[in-house]
Amino acid sequence: MTLTDIAAPSVFETVESEVRSYCRAWPVVFERAAGSRLYDEDGRPYLDFFAGAGSLNYGHNNPVLKRALLDYLADDGITHGLDMSTTAKRAFLETFRATVLEPRALPYKVMFPGPTGTNAVEAALKLARKVTGRQTVVSFTNAFHGMSLGSLAVTGNAAKRAGAGVPLHHAARMPFDDYLDGQVTDFLWFERLLDDSGSGLDHPAAVIVETVQGEGGINVARAEWLRGLAELCRRHDMLLIADDIQMGCGRTGDFFSFEEAGITPDIVTLSKSISGYGLPMSLCLFRPELDLWEPGEHNGTFRGNNPAFVTATAALDAYWRDGALRERTLNRAARVERALLDLCGDDAATGVAVRGRGLVWGLEFADGERAEAVCRRAFETGLLLETSGPRGEVVKLLPPLTATDDELDEGLGVLARSVRHTAGRRAA
Amino acid sequence: MTLTDIAAPSVFETVESEVRSYCRAWPVVFERAAGSRLYDEDGRPYLDFFAGAGSLNYGHNNPVLKRALLDYLADDGITHGLDMSTTAKRAFLETFRATVLEPRALPYKVMFPGPTGTNAVEAALKLARKVTGRQTVVSFTNAFHGMSLGSLAVTGNAAKRAGAGVPLHHAARMPFDDYLDGQVTDFLWFERLLDDSGSGLDHPAAVIVETVQGEGGINVARAEWLRGLAELCRRHDMLLIADDIQMGCGRTGDFFSFEEAGITPDIVTLSKSISGYGLPMSLCLFRPELDLWEPGEHNGTFRGNNPAFVTATAALDAYWRDGALRERTLNRAARVERALLDLCGDDAATGVAVRGRGLVWGLEFADGERAEAVCRRAFETGLLLETSGPRGEVVKLLPPLTATDDELDEGLGVLARSVRHTAGRRAA
Amino acid sequence: MTLTDIAAPSVFETVESEVRSYCRAWPVVFERAAGSRLYDEDGRPYLDFFAGAGSLNYGHNNPVLKRALLDYLADDGITHGLDMSTTAKRAFLETFRATVLEPRALPYKVMFPGPTGTNAVEAALKLARKVTGRQTVVSFTNAFHGMSLGSLAVTGNAAKRAGAGVPLHHAARMPFDDYLDGQVTDFLWFERLLDDSGSGLDHPAAVIVETVQGEGGINVARAEWLRGLAELCRRHDMLLIADDIQMGCGRTGDFFSFEEAGITPDIVTLSKSISGYGLPMSLCLFRPELDLWEPGEHNGTFRGNNPAFVTATAALDAYWRDGALRERTLNRAARVERALLDLCGDDAATGVAVRGRGLVWGLEFADGERAEAVCRRAFETGLLLETSGPRGEVVKLLPPLTATDDELDEGLGVLARSVRHTAGRRAA
Amino acid sequence: MTLTDIAAPSVFETVESEVRSYCRAWPVVFERAAGSRLYDEDGRPYLDFFAGAGSLNYGHNNPVLKRALLDYLADDGITHGLDMSTTAKRAFLETFRATVLEPRALPYKVMFPGPTGTNAVEAALKLARKVTGRQTVVSFTNAFHGMSLGSLAVTGNAAKRAGAGVPLHHAARMPFDDYLDGQVTDFLWFERLLDDSGSGLDHPAAVIVETVQGEGGINVARAEWLRGLAELCRRHDMLLIADDIQMGCGRTGDFFSFEEAGITPDIVTLSKSISGYGLPMSLCLFRPELDLWEPGEHNGTFRGNNPAFVTATAALDAYWRDGALRERTLNRAARVERALLDLCGDDAATGVAVRGRGLVWGLEFADGERAEAVCRRAFETGLLLETSGPRGEVVKLLPPLTATDDELDEGLGVLARSVRHTAGRRAA
């Protein structure tokens, strides 16, 4: 930074709101991106192990998707479509049915609830309440479901919740898998509350769950726990909502992260990587018998983001016609796990816990300062990493699924050096 | 529709949720669009007097914006940027400051609250509550502010509200301009409640207002009423939030619809036409002293929709460096008004009321059936029009600001014929 | 106060909470009471124009009621009865039916909701919500319905509301009679909201109203306005709840204060003077078709305050077998009105407005300081008076209905001197 | 019941609301009571092991209290006193200080929040929220705190909660002592939620607890658990509210039921037996530094039930100047426990669990039908008993503390016969 810079703060500092966040951790101006790398305006490359918080599973500006998008735009395809029928939407629906729904025998209806994850969660909550006539939705400790008022009520983070400025209601909290001491029977508390008419828990409309809590600190639910939850929902007549916004679209290997557990949620939310190109898009899927919406009962201006439909269709075509991506991701999962365990050894010694599945992994440090120091050091060495968890104590790895083996090794190498570099130091 | 069609319902009917709405009024599949026209897959053109519910003020696939967008994408510009600093965002901020803020001496900070209007409203409400430490927000009869839980609470429509499935709180309703009998002094009730500590109105954090209620039925607030409201807010220490999502970006002539009244709201929401190309984007603007956000206190995956920043920048450059578009819109306003008054004569005779400002106009019929019939007839004749108002009784005109005089005349002609065609008939 | 007193603050100051209120205005220790007078421990008499905030319509320790009570207690009658059947309750129900319900052809069922007014209001609100399946209850500006959370939500006073410590919901506020400028048509705003599905008013379960707002400042609704309200409720399928806790039991002449208007509310709450002896008791009355309670769905330990049933029965027997008390009260109303108008002349000159009905009257001063000064002066001269209204600006007169003509004249005389004494002075 | 009775349903059936409850279990009309016995109008005696749901710890019409009350009323003492200072209130405050507060070194301020338990709980919740500026109050599974909206929100029973007709908020539920499987560490879940800023539990203002849950099924918290809770509150800056409405005034031996655990709650609610004579009265006690009430911020018409102050004072004088009653109660506890264990043997065999402390005991049967049959049989044999627990599965014993040894033995004998009589039968 030169004297001139000091004299003239950037437009980000003078005009953009103080609410901005990631740009503080990565104080450069990005200009270009391709595959697994971003480039700042000075041309410096950054290996991206953040992938738009899971929105870029197929990498930046994936050439297959890019081609489809440029063609569509060049031909004056519809860009803004509200919920009109368009050829782009039809192609998406047909491809989604052919590549995602039919192969998995999922009967879901597809709703376009608005282009962001929180739109999808709001729609899912509305529908669950409408269908059941009940109001309480159960969510889990350290859940993250979005920042609009309905989604925030089922989110755990205290600082985000405080931002609401009003009390958040109609939600009840349960312990996520392995939240307590490792001794307590799964769902002991939850089922006791449901069985006991004096418990004070109003019968819930639904349970909303992430199979892996990304923002919450890469907390991985066991398949067995997810099956127990699905069974509990069935037994107690509660709808099960899987929020697969961050973990869907192949992040854990399967297209849906809940496939491994062999469960079929009643409602599923998808967003982030569904468009495949970083364009805003989200879906709310549900069993057809739940489709009790009145026309227009939930609406929104940008539900029909047709350019996103185009890239989404191209991504499904390119990656989900067969099982290759899934297999590759699962292979890489093993490779990453090995590397991280090599790095951290057993926690007892290093105090670092390793958790993950597919291509989402976390290293839990003793405190947020250390995790932040690791990310800062990684950034200085050209690797983008972010923290998560309630105290920011978890370094989160979300590389593009399309990263090459070399890129993966490169990133894991930088990470290892950053961990070692920061050992025994306090964050500056 | 042929027998084959009957035998094979479309993917929209079999896979897409029943919540879909506009596509029911316009039962064709759109493929392409340019300027003021959409084309269905059979190549049939439709003159668009709906403009993406106000999202396409510069027309479909505006060539200036298209060029900028194609170049950006071709060059592998950042698409997905969360809230990282990018060259595209910097260009947008600088251009927005130069073309919008500085010429109007507006000191606003700019927040990217997520890419949709309801994200911006949620952020505005959060900030107003955080800054004041109060919770109640006053909104107006027939207001529409969005479909997520926070925005829905300040929205009037009963059917939309019922969709929430939970009670909606922290909002108080006041009569919009000219809501009562035309005799009652402006703000009589509102101010009485504020002045009286026994009134039961908890001191509001803020008032949220649309200068012209689009979804509510093209209800146009007088400049004098808006000034009265701003003055009331000042006197009673309430923040004034102008929701300019549909009426901003030149729809009424000026860039902001409240400029005519000479007021400066404390918080402004913008969306719909801000990207100019139909791409999801929204802004929340506020006085710098209100910028008390903690970093990351409100976040969201698609805040940094960089392709939208690119088209937004191009649109500001092309249309807001001078006053030409504003002037043209105001001229057209007069032309449209004349045509509509010619059509409807005095209400007493035709029972049709004409209301509007800039290039947003409404024809209020006695009931929703007639208004729907007019729109159906217009559609059959190649013109897209929608209804609004609590009973769908208002035919709404939102032509692109860039429509040619011929297009305007053509549309008004179809409208006139549709009105006459449906006179004396009941909707089928 | 002597030096000793100063050295030893009373147990009220050292042990009782700061929340105590009336004892601050009347800093003596009361010991005994009979008829219209209280006596402090030094034997000094105070003429009581407050009557336990309307709980002592038949005076203090009314000898007829006292006899019945002493006999009952001496004979070991049941004191505490939950909701068991007792001879005392049977006598009350039979007498209430014979003296109150049957003569007025009122078909009400009788519920014992707990012994205080706020218990009755809570029960009324619960029942209205249960029966209609709706949640919003409309109440009026300056309404006072009680201090528990449900009742407080329909109460207007800002300081009381703030005491809740949580936001108060499920209530909508409408202007009480003559709240606005005297020009606005009755129920213009209310009916407009009900008629308009875009108004944002969720269809109310019920409307709760006081015919004369006591705590709110002795605001008297016209019979015509009450009839309009009843008609509005009927037309829009809302239950009408008359809160007759302070104004019932003959305070306005008739047993129920709404009789004058010729209306029959769906639900009525009674308390304060129903036991007649100042003992805690309340009733919730409702049309039989609304009696959808499950056994025990609302309960409470002190619903069956049998000593109160005994005095209540004695009071009904003594005062409501014929129309004598009613007639006497109406005659006195005229006498009091005349005296107050003589005192205050026309408001224009004195700045004091006179309002009232039956034996509840108010003098509205320009500010609370003056009204407080009047009450203080009256106290010094041996008359108990209290203020009401949002700013404490109204001196409230609630003499026992059994006060003699001499007592009435005496009190009015002290009041007149107190008003004159404080003219032109600031409260100390 | 005669043919005449059948032809003429009683006034209770025709006029009183369907909400009535206890009178259905005990279908006689009570007339008189003394000591441990009630008498119906035919003179038939009933031994009372219900004691007004804990309101008659000193028996019915206790002669010492009766004398004081008759004298007070005969002398025209103040009956209704709002919150004026009276000699009766002074005597109560001085006696309460001398017999209750000072001997236990409790510094509490005393508030008269209205005459019922739910008034006291509403006041306690308001104060906790006001003092902390927070809103959530933690309560426990199967808690019962009252039926007004604030108290109901912290109550567990589903049927009672449903009666609200609106969602109940600002409460979070935790497991009461021994609620789970007997293996889980005390407060494991609670403390985890408090320690984790991502848990979704907004920092509570307070915790409200009953040491023995009466309505919830005679669930007895261990002293150790209560100490753990007090310590947790201290460590996490939450106020501890002990709701001692049913278990206070000596029911468990000590005056306050929490004394055994050696803890000092921040706020205590008392009601039921505080007046000692079944007259409505309640208290809210709190540490002096919490006494931040504004004068009149919480009020109510019947706060100053002076006849209740008189009997309360007499009861404290008679029973709490020394430790005799306490000792006697603890001795009887042992006697009752022995008898019940003799009756039920080990649960494994009889399927009946015995729980209790002091003179509150419960027999938990497998279902509500059996418990109801036991109570019905007992009633037929002249003993009043009630059920509690979420399914009505617990027979509850609450004899007067003043019952003689013979009465105690008599009641236990009837109970034993009723249990045996109903063994192996289904409820009719």
PDB file of N, CA, C and O in Angstrom, chain B residues 296-310:
ATOM      1  N   GLY B 296     -20.418  -8.917   8.356  1.00  0.00           N
ATOM      2  CA  GLY B 296     -21.054 -10.219   8.204  1.00  0.00           C
ATOM      3  C   GLY B 296     -22.352 -10.402   8.979  1.00  0.00           C
ATOM      4  O   GLY B 296     -22.928 -11.487   8.971  1.00  0.00           O
ATOM      5  N   GLU B 297     -22.836  -9.339   9.609  1.00  0.00           N
ATOM      6  CA  GLU B 297     -24.055  -9.481  10.440  1.00  0.00           C
ATOM      7  C   GLU B 297     -25.267  -9.851   9.575  1.00  0.00           C
ATOM      8  O   GLU B 297     -26.204 -10.486  10.047  1.00  0.00           O
ATOM      9  N   HIS B 298     -25.257  -9.403   8.339  1.00  0.00           N
ATOM     10  CA  HIS B 298     -26.233  -9.882   7.350  1.00  0.00           C
ATOM     11  C   HIS B 298     -25.397 -10.389   6.182  1.00  0.00           C
ATOM     12  O   HIS B 298     -24.513  -9.692   5.713  1.00  0.00           O
ATOM     13  N   ASN B 299     -25.641 -11.604   5.739  1.00  0.00           N
ATOM     14  CA  ASN B 299     -24.858 -12.089   4.611  1.00  0.00           C
ATOM     15  C   ASN B 299     -25.725 -12.864   3.629  1.00  0.00           C
ATOM     16  O   ASN B 299     -26.952 -12.785   3.694  1.00  0.00           O
ATOM     17  N   GLY B 300     -25.103 -13.589   2.732  1.00  0.00           N
ATOM     18  CA  GLY B 300     -25.872 -14.293   1.702  1.00  0.00           C
ATOM     19  C   GLY B 300     -24.952 -14.666   0.560  1.00  0.00           C
ATOM     20  O   GLY B 300     -24.026 -13.924   0.217  1.00  0.00           O
ATOM     21  N   THR B 301     -25.225 -15.792  -0.025  1.00  0.00           N
ATOM     22  CA  THR B 301     -24.337 -16.371  -1.022  1.00  0.00           C
ATOM     23  C   THR B 301     -24.241 -15.555  -2.308  1.00  0.00           C
ATOM     24  O   THR B 301     -23.195 -15.472  -2.928  1.00  0.00           O
ATOM     25  N   PHE B 302     -25.361 -14.955  -2.721  1.00  0.00           N
ATOM     26  CA  PHE B 302     -25.382 -14.327  -4.047  1.00  0.00           C
ATOM     27  C   PHE B 302     -25.375 -12.800  -4.006  1.00  0.00           C
ATOM     28  O   PHE B 302     -25.856 -12.149  -4.925  1.00  0.00           O
ATOM     29  N   ARG B 303     -24.847 -12.253  -2.881  1.00  0.00           N
ATOM     30  CA  ARG B 303     -24.735 -10.793  -2.811  1.00  0.00           C
ATOM     31  C   ARG B 303     -23.873 -10.244  -3.939  1.00  0.00           C
ATOM     32  O   ARG B 303     -24.085  -9.136  -4.395  1.00  0.00           O
ATOM     33  N   GLY B 304     -22.866 -11.024  -4.316  1.00  0.00           N
ATOM     34  CA  GLY B 304     -21.920 -10.492  -5.298  1.00  0.00           C
ATOM     35  C   GLY B 304     -22.161 -11.078  -6.676  1.00  0.00           C
ATOM     36  O   GLY B 304     -21.332 -11.816  -7.192  1.00  0.00           O
ATOM     37  N   ASN B 305     -23.338 -10.762  -7.248  1.00  0.00           N
ATOM     38  CA  ASN B 305     -23.656 -11.261  -8.586  1.00  0.00           C
ATOM     39  C   ASN B 305     -22.972 -10.354  -9.607  1.00  0.00           C
ATOM     40  O   ASN B 305     -23.564  -9.419 -10.148  1.00  0.00           O
ATOM     41  N   ASN B 306     -21.701 -10.644  -9.874  1.00  0.00           N
ATOM     42  CA  ASN B 306     -20.879  -9.728 -10.670  1.00  0.00           C
ATOM     43  C   ASN B 306     -21.379  -9.492 -12.094  1.00  0.00           C
ATOM     44  O   ASN B 306     -21.301  -8.366 -12.578  1.00  0.00           O
ATOM     45  N   PRO B 307     -21.925 -10.503 -12.782  1.00  0.00           N
ATOM     46  CA  PRO B 307     -22.491 -10.191 -14.101  1.00  0.00           C
ATOM     47  C   PRO B 307     -23.572  -9.110 -14.009  1.00  0.00           C
ATOM     48  O   PRO B 307     -23.693  -8.259 -14.892  1.00  0.00           O
ATOM     49  N   ALA B 308     -24.322  -9.121 -12.928  1.00  0.00           N
ATOM     50  CA  ALA B 308     -25.326  -8.074 -12.738  1.00  0.00           C
ATOM     51  C   ALA B 308     -24.676  -6.719 -12.504  1.00  0.00           C
ATOM     52  O   ALA B 308     -25.177  -5.690 -12.953  1.00  0.00           O
ATOM     53  N   PHE B 309     -23.542  -6.715 -11.775  1.00  0.00           N
ATOM     54  CA  PHE B 309     -22.840  -5.441 -11.578  1.00  0.00           C
ATOM     55  C   PHE B 309     -22.411  -4.865 -12.935  1.00  0.00           C
ATOM     56  O   PHE B 309     -22.431  -3.653 -13.141  1.00  0.00           O
ATOM     57  N   VAL B 310     -22.007  -5.764 -13.822  1.00  0.00           N
ATOM     58  CA  VAL B 310     -21.525  -5.319 -15.136  1.00  0.00           C
ATOM     59  C   VAL B 310     -22.654  -4.673 -15.936  1.00  0.00           C
ATOM     60  O   VAL B 310     -22.506  -3.576 -16.491  1.00  0.00           O
TER      61      VAL B 310
END
